[in-house]
Tab-separated table of C-alpha atoms and ligand atoms in Angstrom:
chain	number	residue	atom	x	y	z
A	987	MET	CA	67.804	139.139	-111.440
A	988	ALA	CA	65.826	140.871	-108.698
A	989	LYS	CA	62.211	142.014	-109.234
A	990	VAL	CA	61.884	145.741	-109.844
A	991	ASN	CA	60.728	147.966	-107.012
A	992	PRO	CA	59.139	151.015	-108.718
A	993	GLU	CA	60.650	153.297	-106.078
A	994	ASN	CA	64.108	152.047	-106.975
A	995	ASP	CA	63.455	152.238	-110.687
A	996	LEU	CA	65.383	155.458	-111.157
A	997	LEU	CA	68.914	156.687	-111.365
A	998	HIS	CA	70.287	160.042	-110.230
A	999	VAL	CA	73.017	161.116	-112.584
A	1000	VAL	CA	75.411	164.038	-112.320
A	1001	GLY	CA	76.851	164.494	-115.793
A	1002	GLY	CA	79.606	166.489	-117.341
A	1003	ARG	CA	82.535	164.173	-116.726
A	1004	PRO	CA	84.092	161.820	-119.254
A	1005	LEU	CA	83.380	158.104	-118.981
A	1006	HIS	CA	86.644	156.223	-118.870
A	1007	GLY	CA	87.680	152.695	-118.024
A	1008	THR	CA	87.073	149.122	-119.150
A	1009	ILE	CA	83.833	147.179	-119.402
A	1010	GLN	CA	82.897	143.780	-120.834
A	1011	VAL	CA	80.078	142.912	-123.236
A	1012	ARG	CA	78.801	139.365	-123.459
A	1013	GLY	CA	76.408	137.575	-125.826
A	1014	ALA	CA	73.986	139.378	-128.133
A	1015	LYS	CA	70.492	139.908	-126.739
A	1016	ASN	CA	69.031	139.507	-130.220
A	1017	PHE	CA	70.683	136.126	-130.712
A	1018	VAL	CA	70.691	134.480	-127.289
A	1019	SER	CA	66.913	134.515	-126.919
A	1020	LYS	CA	66.456	132.903	-130.358
A	1021	ALA	CA	69.102	130.225	-129.712
A	1022	MET	CA	67.227	129.363	-126.507
A	1023	VAL	CA	64.040	128.863	-128.570
A	1024	ALA	CA	65.971	126.699	-131.065
A	1025	ALA	CA	66.804	124.290	-128.209
A	1026	LEU	CA	63.095	123.351	-128.206
A	1027	LEU	CA	63.579	121.678	-131.585
A	1028	ALA	CA	65.629	118.822	-130.069
A	1029	SER	CA	64.480	116.183	-127.568
A	1030	ASP	CA	67.847	116.608	-126.012
A	1031	VAL	CA	70.086	118.926	-123.942
A	1032	SER	CA	71.573	122.145	-125.367
A	1033	VAL	CA	74.177	124.413	-123.789
A	1034	LEU	CA	74.497	128.083	-124.678
A	1035	LYS	CA	77.541	130.049	-123.486
A	1036	ASN	CA	78.429	133.748	-123.193
A	1037	VAL	CA	74.843	134.479	-122.125
A	1038	PRO	CA	74.343	137.918	-120.537
A	1039	GLU	CA	72.223	138.469	-117.436
A	1040	ILE	CA	69.410	140.469	-119.038
A	1041	ARG	CA	65.639	140.425	-118.650
A	1042	ASP	CA	64.977	138.920	-122.108
A	1043	VAL	CA	66.864	135.774	-121.061
A	1044	GLN	CA	64.676	135.571	-117.956
A	1045	VAL	CA	61.472	135.920	-120.028
A	1046	VAL	CA	62.469	133.179	-122.491
A	1047	SER	CA	63.590	130.912	-119.615
A	1048	ASP	CA	60.206	131.401	-117.924
A	1049	LEU	CA	58.347	130.655	-121.128
A	1050	LEU	CA	60.390	127.496	-121.752
A	1051	ARG	CA	59.765	126.315	-118.184
A	1052	LEU	CA	56.015	126.873	-118.618
A	1053	HIS	CA	56.251	124.369	-121.487
A	1054	GLY	CA	57.817	121.734	-119.234
A	1055	VAL	CA	61.385	122.369	-120.419
A	1056	GLY	CA	64.256	122.275	-117.914
A	1057	VAL	CA	66.260	125.521	-117.909
A	1058	ASP	CA	69.326	126.025	-115.746
A	1059	VAL	CA	70.724	129.556	-115.930
A	1060	LYS	CA	74.144	130.231	-114.420
A	1061	PRO	CA	74.369	134.015	-114.745
A	1062	ARG	CA	77.946	134.528	-113.560
A	1063	GLU	CA	79.361	131.733	-115.746
A	1064	GLY	CA	77.076	132.951	-118.523
A	1065	THR	CA	75.710	129.521	-119.401
A	1066	VAL	CA	72.190	128.318	-119.987
A	1067	THR	CA	71.487	124.596	-120.140
A	1068	ILE	CA	68.188	123.672	-121.725
A	1069	ASP	CA	66.774	120.173	-121.420
A	1070	ALA	CA	63.926	119.838	-123.913
A	1071	LYS	CA	63.456	116.052	-123.628
A	1072	HIS	CA	59.996	116.740	-122.314
A	1073	VAL	CA	57.745	119.458	-123.791
A	1074	GLU	CA	54.107	120.003	-122.883
A	1075	LEU	CA	51.408	122.527	-123.657
A	1076	ALA	CA	51.550	125.430	-121.235
A	1077	ASP	CA	48.515	126.699	-119.388
A	1078	VAL	CA	47.092	129.624	-121.383
A	1079	ALA	CA	46.629	131.707	-118.231
A	1080	ASP	CA	50.277	131.121	-117.257
A	1081	VAL	CA	51.538	132.031	-120.718
A	1082	ASP	CA	49.367	135.105	-120.622
A	1083	THR	CA	51.244	136.381	-117.541
A	1084	LEU	CA	54.222	136.843	-119.876
A	1085	SER	CA	52.234	138.720	-122.502
A	1086	GLY	CA	53.605	142.134	-123.320
A	1087	SER	CA	57.069	141.295	-122.010
A	1088	SER	CA	58.886	140.539	-125.245
A	1089	ARG	CA	58.536	139.783	-128.953
A	1090	ILE	CA	60.248	136.392	-128.645
A	1091	PRO	CA	57.110	134.275	-127.861
A	1092	ILE	CA	55.995	134.376	-131.516
A	1093	LEU	CA	59.195	132.459	-132.365
A	1094	PHE	CA	58.010	129.536	-130.214
A	1095	SER	CA	55.408	128.786	-132.921
A	1096	GLY	CA	57.450	126.534	-135.239
A	1097	PRO	CA	59.225	124.497	-132.532
A	1098	LEU	CA	55.972	123.964	-130.576
A	1099	LEU	CA	54.093	122.958	-133.720
A	1100	HIS	CA	56.764	120.343	-134.394
A	1101	ARG	CA	56.852	119.061	-130.841
A	1102	LEU	CA	53.152	119.289	-129.919
A	1103	GLY	CA	51.127	120.079	-133.036
A	1104	GLU	CA	49.912	123.326	-131.500
A	1105	ALA	CA	51.089	126.541	-129.889
A	1106	PHE	CA	49.569	129.408	-127.968
A	1107	ILE	CA	51.294	132.771	-128.386
A	1108	PRO	CA	50.476	135.557	-125.909
A	1109	ALA	CA	50.068	139.188	-126.921
A	1110	LEU	CA	53.533	140.463	-127.787
A	1111	GLY	CA	55.575	143.171	-126.123
A	1112	GLY	CA	58.885	144.771	-127.042
A	1113	CYS	CA	59.774	148.416	-127.517
A	1114	ARG	CA	57.116	150.821	-128.780
A	1115	ILE	CA	59.062	152.150	-131.753
A	1116	GLY	CA	56.516	151.555	-134.505
A	1117	SER	CA	53.407	149.453	-135.068
A	1118	ARG	CA	55.548	146.278	-135.269
A	1119	PRO	CA	52.981	143.998	-136.912
A	1120	ILE	CA	53.471	140.213	-137.150
A	1121	ASP	CA	51.795	139.726	-140.531
A	1122	PHE	CA	54.986	138.298	-142.143
A	1123	HIS	CA	55.318	135.781	-139.299
A	1124	LEU	CA	51.733	134.559	-139.616
A	1125	GLU	CA	51.863	134.435	-143.415
A	1126	THR	CA	55.055	132.369	-143.222
A	1127	LEU	CA	53.488	129.933	-140.771
A	1128	ARG	CA	50.370	129.628	-142.947
A	1129	LYS	CA	52.488	128.927	-146.054
A	1130	LEU	CA	54.267	126.169	-144.119
A	1131	GLY	CA	50.888	124.579	-143.367
A	1132	ALA	CA	49.880	126.047	-139.996
A	1133	LYS	CA	46.353	127.177	-139.131
A	1134	VAL	CA	46.331	130.489	-137.319
A	1135	ASP	CA	43.399	131.386	-135.074
A	1136	LYS	CA	43.458	135.008	-133.950
A	1137	GLU	CA	40.062	134.883	-132.287
A	1138	HIS	CA	41.403	133.901	-128.866
A	1139	GLU	CA	41.193	137.007	-126.685
A	1140	ALA	CA	44.473	136.388	-124.831
A	1141	GLY	CA	46.640	135.674	-127.880
A	1142	ILE	CA	46.987	133.531	-130.992
A	1143	HIS	CA	46.298	129.821	-131.189
A	1144	ILE	CA	48.228	128.018	-133.925
A	1145	THR	CA	47.787	124.411	-134.983
A	1146	ALA	CA	49.325	122.049	-137.513
A	1147	PRO	CA	47.588	118.683	-137.106
A	1148	ASP	CA	49.250	117.322	-140.265
A	1149	GLY	CA	52.667	118.793	-139.530
A	1150	LEU	CA	54.486	121.552	-141.414
A	1151	HIS	CA	55.705	121.241	-144.996
A	1152	GLY	CA	58.248	123.178	-147.069
A	1153	ALA	CA	57.100	126.194	-149.107
A	1154	LYS	CA	58.229	129.127	-151.217
A	1155	ILE	CA	58.089	132.267	-149.127
A	1156	HIS	CA	58.961	135.838	-149.995
A	1157	LEU	CA	59.330	138.568	-147.384
A	1158	PRO	CA	58.180	142.011	-148.598
A	1159	TYR	CA	60.865	143.466	-146.277
A	1160	PRO	CA	63.928	141.651	-144.857
A	1161	SER	CA	62.450	141.236	-141.384
A	1162	VAL	CA	64.805	139.777	-138.779
A	1163	GLY	CA	62.015	138.113	-136.810
A	1164	ALA	CA	60.194	136.683	-139.836
A	1165	THR	CA	63.462	135.238	-141.176
A	1166	GLU	CA	64.077	133.571	-137.800
A	1167	GLN	CA	60.463	132.382	-137.761
A	1168	THR	CA	60.967	130.683	-141.133
A	1169	LEU	CA	64.251	129.071	-140.053
A	1170	LEU	CA	62.826	127.728	-136.793
A	1171	ALA	CA	59.674	126.411	-138.484
A	1172	ALA	CA	61.185	125.040	-141.717
A	1173	VAL	CA	64.168	123.058	-140.390
A	1174	LEU	CA	61.913	120.165	-139.352
A	1175	ALA	CA	59.210	120.702	-142.006
A	1176	LYS	CA	58.725	118.061	-144.699
A	1177	GLY	CA	60.546	119.028	-147.912
A	1178	LYS	CA	62.269	122.155	-149.109
A	1179	THR	CA	61.663	125.757	-148.165
A	1180	GLU	CA	62.913	128.704	-150.165
A	1181	LEU	CA	62.861	132.046	-148.373
A	1182	SER	CA	63.599	135.059	-150.582
A	1183	GLY	CA	64.012	138.601	-149.286
A	1184	ALA	CA	65.502	137.247	-146.064
A	1185	ALA	CA	67.389	139.263	-143.458
A	1186	THR	CA	71.034	138.262	-143.035
A	1187	GLU	CA	72.055	139.977	-139.785
A	1188	PRO	CA	75.060	138.383	-137.995
A	1189	GLU	CA	72.677	137.273	-135.217
A	1190	ILE	CA	70.658	135.360	-137.834
A	1191	MET	CA	73.813	133.782	-139.235
A	1192	ASP	CA	74.711	132.653	-135.711
A	1193	LEU	CA	71.255	131.086	-135.436
A	1194	VAL	CA	71.899	129.297	-138.751
A	1195	ALA	CA	75.186	128.056	-137.231
A	1196	VAL	CA	73.337	126.710	-134.181
A	1197	LEU	CA	70.744	124.980	-136.362
A	1198	GLN	CA	73.494	123.485	-138.519
A	1199	LYS	CA	75.168	122.109	-135.375
A	1200	MET	CA	71.806	120.577	-134.481
A	1201	GLY	CA	71.680	118.754	-137.829
A	1202	ALA	CA	69.728	121.179	-140.044
A	1203	GLN	CA	70.382	121.710	-143.762
A	1204	ILE	CA	70.423	125.435	-144.536
A	1205	SER	CA	72.180	127.421	-147.265
A	1206	VAL	CA	72.297	131.183	-147.677
A	1207	ASP	CA	72.641	132.684	-151.164
A	1208	VAL	CA	74.172	136.077	-151.923
A	1209	ASP	CA	70.792	137.425	-153.068
A	1210	ARG	CA	69.083	137.132	-149.646
A	1211	THR	CA	67.607	133.710	-150.452
A	1212	ILE	CA	67.772	131.091	-147.733
A	1213	ARG	CA	67.136	127.456	-148.674
A	1214	ILE	CA	66.196	124.945	-146.035
A	1215	GLU	CA	65.862	121.199	-146.545
A	1216	GLY	CA	63.714	119.773	-143.800
A	1217	VAL	CA	65.265	116.935	-141.780
A	1218	GLU	CA	63.602	114.221	-139.652
A	1219	SER	CA	65.058	115.245	-136.293
A	1220	LEU	CA	67.590	117.527	-134.632
A	1221	ASN	CA	69.957	117.064	-131.728
A	1222	GLY	CA	70.992	119.427	-128.913
A	1223	TYR	CA	73.839	121.886	-129.390
A	1224	THR	CA	76.713	123.526	-127.529
A	1225	HIS	CA	77.381	127.036	-128.754
A	1226	THR	CA	79.026	130.293	-127.697
A	1227	SER	CA	77.005	133.392	-128.575
A	1228	LEU	CA	78.455	136.136	-130.730
A	1229	PRO	CA	78.983	139.383	-128.780
A	1230	ASP	CA	76.355	142.094	-128.515
A	1231	ARG	CA	77.322	144.616	-131.203
A	1232	ILE	CA	74.475	146.942	-130.192
A	1233	GLU	CA	75.675	147.175	-126.611
A	1234	ALA	CA	79.283	147.637	-127.777
A	1235	ALA	CA	78.285	150.505	-130.085
A	1236	SER	CA	76.167	152.071	-127.326
A	1237	TRP	CA	79.225	152.321	-125.056
A	1238	ALA	CA	81.285	153.645	-127.974
A	1239	SER	CA	78.744	156.430	-128.528
A	1240	ALA	CA	78.804	157.135	-124.795
A	1241	ALA	CA	82.594	157.580	-125.000
A	1242	LEU	CA	82.160	160.030	-127.869
A	1243	ALA	CA	79.364	162.045	-126.270
A	1244	THR	CA	81.128	162.422	-122.905
A	1245	HIS	CA	84.651	163.086	-124.281
A	1246	GLY	CA	85.537	159.719	-122.765
A	1247	ASP	CA	87.724	156.690	-123.360
A	1248	ILE	CA	86.144	153.235	-123.023
A	1249	MET	CA	87.704	149.856	-123.636
A	1250	VAL	CA	84.854	147.508	-124.586
A	1251	LYS	CA	86.136	144.004	-123.951
A	1252	GLY	CA	84.389	141.383	-126.049
A	1253	ALA	CA	83.517	143.799	-128.900
A	1254	GLN	CA	84.393	142.386	-132.326
A	1255	GLN	CA	85.303	144.363	-135.415
A	1256	PRO	CA	83.735	142.336	-138.288
A	1257	ASP	CA	80.118	142.801	-137.211
A	1258	MET	CA	80.671	146.464	-136.354
A	1259	MET	CA	82.439	147.677	-139.503
A	1260	THR	CA	79.612	149.955	-140.624
A	1261	TYR	CA	79.416	151.523	-137.170
A	1262	LEU	CA	83.207	151.913	-136.982
A	1263	ASN	CA	83.266	153.771	-140.325
A	1264	VAL	CA	80.707	156.262	-139.044
A	1265	PHE	CA	82.453	156.557	-135.664
A	1266	ARG	CA	85.691	157.456	-137.476
A	1267	LYS	CA	83.905	159.944	-139.808
A	1268	ILE	CA	82.568	161.806	-136.793
A	1269	GLY	CA	86.093	162.094	-135.452
A	1270	GLY	CA	86.103	159.316	-132.859
A	1271	GLU	CA	89.149	157.092	-132.572
A	1272	PHE	CA	89.263	153.367	-131.955
A	1273	ASP	CA	91.819	150.646	-131.574
A	1274	VAL	CA	90.870	147.065	-132.415
A	1275	ARG	CA	92.589	144.665	-130.033
A	1276	ASP	CA	92.521	140.899	-129.536
A	1277	ASP	CA	90.201	141.156	-126.557
A	1278	GLY	CA	87.940	144.021	-127.668
A	1279	ILE	CA	87.865	147.555	-129.050
A	1280	ARG	CA	88.954	150.760	-127.293
A	1281	PHE	CA	86.865	153.813	-128.265
A	1282	TRP	CA	87.775	157.390	-127.408
A	1283	HIS	CA	87.202	161.064	-128.134
A	1284	PRO	CA	90.566	162.462	-129.228
A	1285	GLY	CA	89.740	166.087	-128.354
A	1286	GLY	CA	88.831	168.888	-130.748
A	1287	ASP	CA	85.551	169.204	-132.660
A	1288	LEU	CA	83.469	166.212	-133.674
A	1289	LYS	CA	82.264	166.294	-137.313
A	1290	PRO	CA	78.639	165.993	-138.461
A	1291	VAL	CA	77.472	163.032	-140.606
A	1292	ALA	CA	74.531	161.982	-142.763
A	1293	ILE	CA	73.447	158.390	-142.155
A	1294	GLU	CA	70.554	156.112	-143.033
A	1295	THR	CA	69.636	153.128	-140.936
A	1296	ASP	CA	69.128	149.903	-142.854
A	1297	VAL	CA	69.152	146.134	-142.638
A	1298	HIS	CA	72.544	144.393	-142.512
A	1299	PRO	CA	75.121	145.284	-143.723
A	1300	GLY	CA	73.732	148.808	-143.376
A	1301	PHE	CA	73.849	151.032	-140.306
A	1302	MET	CA	71.713	149.250	-137.664
A	1303	THR	CA	68.590	151.018	-136.436
A	1304	ASP	CA	69.597	150.052	-132.879
A	1305	TRP	CA	72.877	151.987	-133.192
A	1306	GLN	CA	71.015	155.154	-134.116
A	1307	GLN	CA	69.734	156.484	-130.760
A	1308	PRO	CA	72.974	156.496	-128.726
A	1309	LEU	CA	74.785	157.991	-131.722
A	1310	VAL	CA	72.267	160.835	-131.997
A	1311	VAL	CA	73.311	161.944	-128.491
A	1312	ALA	CA	76.944	162.082	-129.649
A	1313	LEU	CA	75.847	164.026	-132.760
A	1314	THR	CA	74.374	166.767	-130.555
A	1315	GLN	CA	78.048	167.426	-129.675
A	1316	ALA	CA	79.318	167.478	-133.307
A	1317	LYS	CA	79.973	170.811	-135.014
A	1318	GLY	CA	77.400	171.363	-137.793
A	1319	LEU	CA	74.308	169.670	-139.237
A	1320	SER	CA	73.903	165.903	-139.044
A	1321	ILE	CA	71.101	163.980	-140.744
A	1322	VAL	CA	69.687	160.624	-139.666
A	1323	HIS	CA	67.156	158.888	-141.934
A	1324	GLU	CA	65.481	155.992	-140.072
A	1325	THR	CA	64.286	153.430	-142.647
A	1326	VAL	CA	63.613	150.387	-140.431
A	1327	TYR	CA	61.035	151.707	-137.929
A	1328	GLU	CA	58.534	154.450	-138.674
A	1329	ASN	CA	58.467	155.835	-135.143
A	1330	ARG	CA	61.924	155.670	-133.602
A	1331	PHE	CA	62.614	159.334	-132.865
A	1332	GLY	CA	60.323	159.788	-129.848
A	1333	PHE	CA	63.428	159.696	-127.651
A	1334	THR	CA	64.623	163.035	-129.127
A	1335	GLN	CA	61.960	165.081	-127.273
A	1336	PRO	CA	63.721	164.865	-123.867
A	1337	LEU	CA	67.039	165.606	-125.616
A	1338	ILE	CA	65.513	168.822	-127.005
A	1339	LYS	CA	64.352	169.741	-123.504
A	1340	MET	CA	67.941	169.207	-122.326
A	1341	GLY	CA	69.162	171.730	-124.893
A	1342	ALA	CA	69.690	169.742	-128.105
A	1343	THR	CA	68.622	171.255	-131.434
A	1344	ILE	CA	66.871	168.466	-133.305
A	1345	GLN	CA	64.211	168.861	-135.973
A	1346	LEU	CA	62.151	165.894	-137.155
A	1347	TYR	CA	60.823	165.543	-140.701
A	1348	ARG	CA	58.238	163.353	-142.376
A	1349	GLU	CA	60.243	163.470	-145.620
A	1350	CYS	CA	62.930	160.903	-146.461
A	1351	LEU	CA	66.151	162.847	-145.926
A	1352	GLY	CA	68.360	160.306	-147.599
A	1353	SER	CA	69.098	158.531	-150.854
A	1354	LEU	CA	67.440	155.186	-150.111
A	1355	PRO	CA	63.857	154.516	-151.178
A	1356	CYS	CA	62.093	154.150	-147.859
A	1357	ARG	CA	58.779	152.478	-146.998
A	1358	PHE	CA	57.734	155.524	-144.993
A	1359	GLN	CA	57.914	157.979	-147.904
A	1360	GLN	CA	54.707	160.050	-148.370
A	1361	GLN	CA	53.408	158.838	-145.021
A	1362	ASN	CA	52.806	160.713	-141.871
A	1363	PHE	CA	55.807	159.439	-139.898
A	1364	GLU	CA	58.541	161.669	-138.551
A	1365	HIS	CA	61.350	159.360	-139.536
A	1366	SER	CA	64.158	161.778	-140.457
A	1367	ALA	CA	66.082	163.911	-137.979
A	1368	VAL	CA	68.351	166.900	-138.464
A	1369	ILE	CA	70.657	167.516	-135.524
A	1370	PHE	CA	72.480	170.803	-135.141
A	1371	GLY	CA	75.458	170.982	-132.818
A	1372	PRO	CA	77.330	171.347	-130.708
A	1373	THR	CA	74.768	172.233	-128.067
A	1374	PRO	CA	75.485	172.082	-124.354
A	1375	LEU	CA	73.015	169.778	-122.591
A	1376	THR	CA	71.662	170.444	-119.124
A	1377	GLY	CA	70.387	167.767	-116.756
A	1378	ARG	CA	66.676	167.228	-116.069
A	1379	ASP	CA	64.106	164.556	-115.193
A	1380	ILE	CA	63.616	161.977	-117.939
A	1381	ASP	CA	61.258	158.996	-118.329
A	1382	VAL	CA	62.768	156.060	-120.193
A	1383	PRO	CA	60.567	155.355	-123.266
A	1384	ASP	CA	62.168	152.133	-124.574
A	1385	LEU	CA	65.379	150.144	-124.410
A	1386	ARG	CA	67.655	152.004	-126.826
A	1387	GLY	CA	65.998	155.383	-126.270
A	1388	GLY	CA	66.464	154.838	-122.541
A	1389	PHE	CA	70.149	154.108	-122.842
A	1390	SER	CA	70.488	157.255	-124.979
A	1391	HIS	CA	68.848	159.273	-122.242
A	1392	LEU	CA	71.381	157.902	-119.795
A	1393	ILE	CA	74.188	158.992	-122.123
A	1394	ALA	CA	72.576	162.421	-122.478
A	1395	ALA	CA	72.337	162.756	-118.693
A	1396	LEU	CA	76.017	161.795	-118.399
A	1397	THR	CA	76.937	164.337	-121.094
A	1398	ALA	CA	74.825	167.127	-119.572
A	1399	SER	CA	75.973	169.552	-116.944
A	1400	GLY	CA	74.137	169.290	-113.650
A	1401	PRO	CA	71.913	166.595	-112.159
A	1402	SER	CA	69.316	164.449	-113.953
A	1403	THR	CA	66.878	161.852	-112.710
A	1404	VAL	CA	66.261	159.028	-115.168
A	1405	ARG	CA	63.075	157.107	-114.324
A	1406	GLY	CA	62.026	153.640	-115.510
A	1407	ILE	CA	65.598	152.418	-115.849
A	1408	SER	CA	64.606	148.756	-115.380
A	1409	LEU	CA	63.566	148.842	-119.064
A	1410	ILE	CA	67.272	149.135	-119.808
A	1411	ASP	CA	67.864	145.808	-118.008
A	1412	ARG	CA	66.132	144.125	-120.953
A	1413	GLY	CA	69.265	144.522	-123.027
A	1414	TYR	CA	72.178	146.054	-121.105
A	1415	GLU	CA	73.753	143.665	-118.618
A	1416	ASP	CA	74.859	145.219	-115.316
A	1417	PHE	CA	74.741	148.712	-116.751
A	1418	ARG	CA	74.731	150.358	-113.310
A	1419	ASP	CA	77.942	148.533	-112.316
A	1420	LYS	CA	79.474	149.297	-115.693
A	1421	LEU	CA	78.663	152.992	-115.305
A	1422	ALA	CA	80.232	152.959	-111.860
A	1423	ALA	CA	83.326	151.233	-113.296
A	1424	LEU	CA	83.542	154.031	-115.878
A	1425	ASP	CA	83.615	156.603	-113.088
A	1426	ALA	CA	80.117	157.935	-113.781
A	1427	GLN	CA	78.558	159.899	-110.950
A	1428	ILE	CA	75.366	157.880	-110.417
A	1429	ASP	CA	73.237	157.002	-107.460
B	2971	EPU	N1	57.623	144.057	-139.962
B	2971	EPU	C1	56.370	143.945	-140.530
B	2971	EPU	N2	55.702	142.752	-140.381
B	2971	EPU	C2	56.230	141.694	-139.697
B	2971	EPU	C3	57.512	141.832	-139.126
B	2971	EPU	C4	58.185	143.039	-139.269
B	2971	EPU	O1	55.877	144.879	-141.154
B	2971	EPU	O2	55.560	140.654	-139.584
B	2971	EPU	C5	58.338	145.343	-140.077
B	2971	EPU	C6	58.517	146.013	-138.718
B	2971	EPU	O3	57.361	146.729	-138.334
B	2971	EPU	C7	59.729	146.886	-138.937
B	2971	EPU	C8	60.546	146.056	-139.917
B	2971	EPU	O4	59.658	145.114	-140.514
B	2971	EPU	O5	59.345	148.090	-139.540
B	2971	EPU	C9	61.715	145.337	-139.319
B	2971	EPU	O6	61.279	144.520	-138.246
B	2971	EPU	P1	62.035	143.161	-137.886
B	2971	EPU	O7	61.085	142.048	-137.999
B	2971	EPU	O8	63.314	143.110	-138.643
B	2971	EPU	O9	62.378	143.415	-136.351
B	2971	EPU	P2	62.185	142.413	-135.130
B	2971	EPU	O10	62.581	141.040	-135.514
B	2971	EPU	O11	60.857	142.644	-134.495
B	2971	EPU	C10	64.650	142.629	-134.283
B	2971	EPU	C11	65.284	143.085	-133.009
B	2971	EPU	C12	65.166	144.591	-132.897
B	2971	EPU	C13	65.850	145.225	-134.108
B	2971	EPU	C14	65.241	144.679	-135.411
B	2971	EPU	C15	65.950	145.189	-136.636
B	2971	EPU	C16	64.932	141.221	-131.553
B	2971	EPU	C17	64.259	140.672	-130.367
B	2971	EPU	N3	64.613	142.459	-131.894
B	2971	EPU	O12	63.281	143.014	-134.162
B	2971	EPU	O13	65.872	144.956	-131.729
B	2971	EPU	O14	65.694	146.615	-134.062
B	2971	EPU	O15	65.297	143.238	-135.407
B	2971	EPU	O16	67.317	144.839	-136.605
B	2971	EPU	O17	65.769	140.567	-132.179
B	2971	EPU	C18	66.360	146.205	-129.836
B	2971	EPU	O18	67.249	145.365	-129.612
B	2971	EPU	O19	66.232	147.268	-129.179
B	2971	EPU	C19	65.423	145.950	-130.927
B	2971	EPU	C20	64.294	146.656	-131.099
């Protein structure tokens, strides 16, 4: 993937015409990067297939290479071959060059502790959609026997001179990252680990599948408890990533917002059921086929909905932003209660400037008890529609918000300039080519 030239980091969009055509989604961003980290657990070669060409894959590849690991990425074939026979400590200054680029580096902790007895984790990046602390990660590592030194100015130094051992861990909230942290650290720890309050997203289950292929002993109970029996060693794996259900839903919302018709090849129904229910409630139509799902706006008015984001199997927080753009075109009042991140509605401000009627509230506008109740976070949104949108200049704030702005620009009448679009490359493979294939007027 080419380096970004700031002058080219924008897209001119002339909206107001339906997106129609066929596009392909490949492996899930939020799984592929973790499976690449898992390869570090084996002194062996692993092969991951259905890998998309996105920036997060580049960041994890770079970080693996800095630790002496061989990484061969074949973007067109969609394969990554990782040879982790040799692992060495990376130079802190080199690792630091990757600081702020992703949240994945923290997941290197467990595998590096097993392979080298120590790890250095640079300051983390990722989308600015809340404070996104890593307290659960560090607590988990400490419980498994690691010593965490936060005094280092460039990042966190973690050691485990006596190795990691099994432990009982409870997550106060079913964090995706902290669940993955526990899995990656406990599979080679001595003894048994019991993780209660775990997240069970399909991407996590695919990581469990990879670890099982590698030789790990992991069971998942119905009550969000994951039990891991540490084993002596793991071998490399060959695995095909599950598809990216966030990208698939983003294109589906784009079809709805623009009165379009998009066949998303590679999309799979089982992991998208909650989204599909909402899509149908709003008035969108879909057809599940062997090779993907076709999504379209059947004409007539879209209907408003009330939704709450939640951990799996709830409505994903990452589905929320593109859908909000479609809801600006539904007839009546829609309510979205965001319960995963406290600050994920910043992207609505440009939508309001484009003509949307959206009011944010600090109150929980939903039935679920939410961690942000009685706090000062605008985490509920009321959207009144339909409102015509008009094009304007927009700065991309984060990955999902940025894609939503693109959809808004494509829905709006007149021209828009969307700046900072390289942020979208973090998670949407070839989105410019896909937009062109869908007959979008972009430049
Ligand atoms: N949390 C803590 N302490 C922690 C960890 C998390 O308080 O130590 C809180 C977070 O602040 C947040 C909540 O727990 O309020 C959930 O965070 P989680 O750990 O589940 O999120 P994550 O692992 O950092 C992954 C995805 C996100 C996705 C969330 C939820 C990756 C790389 N990122 O983040 O994806 O929104 O799970 O499903 O897998 C995206 O793709 O755009 C994206 C942000």
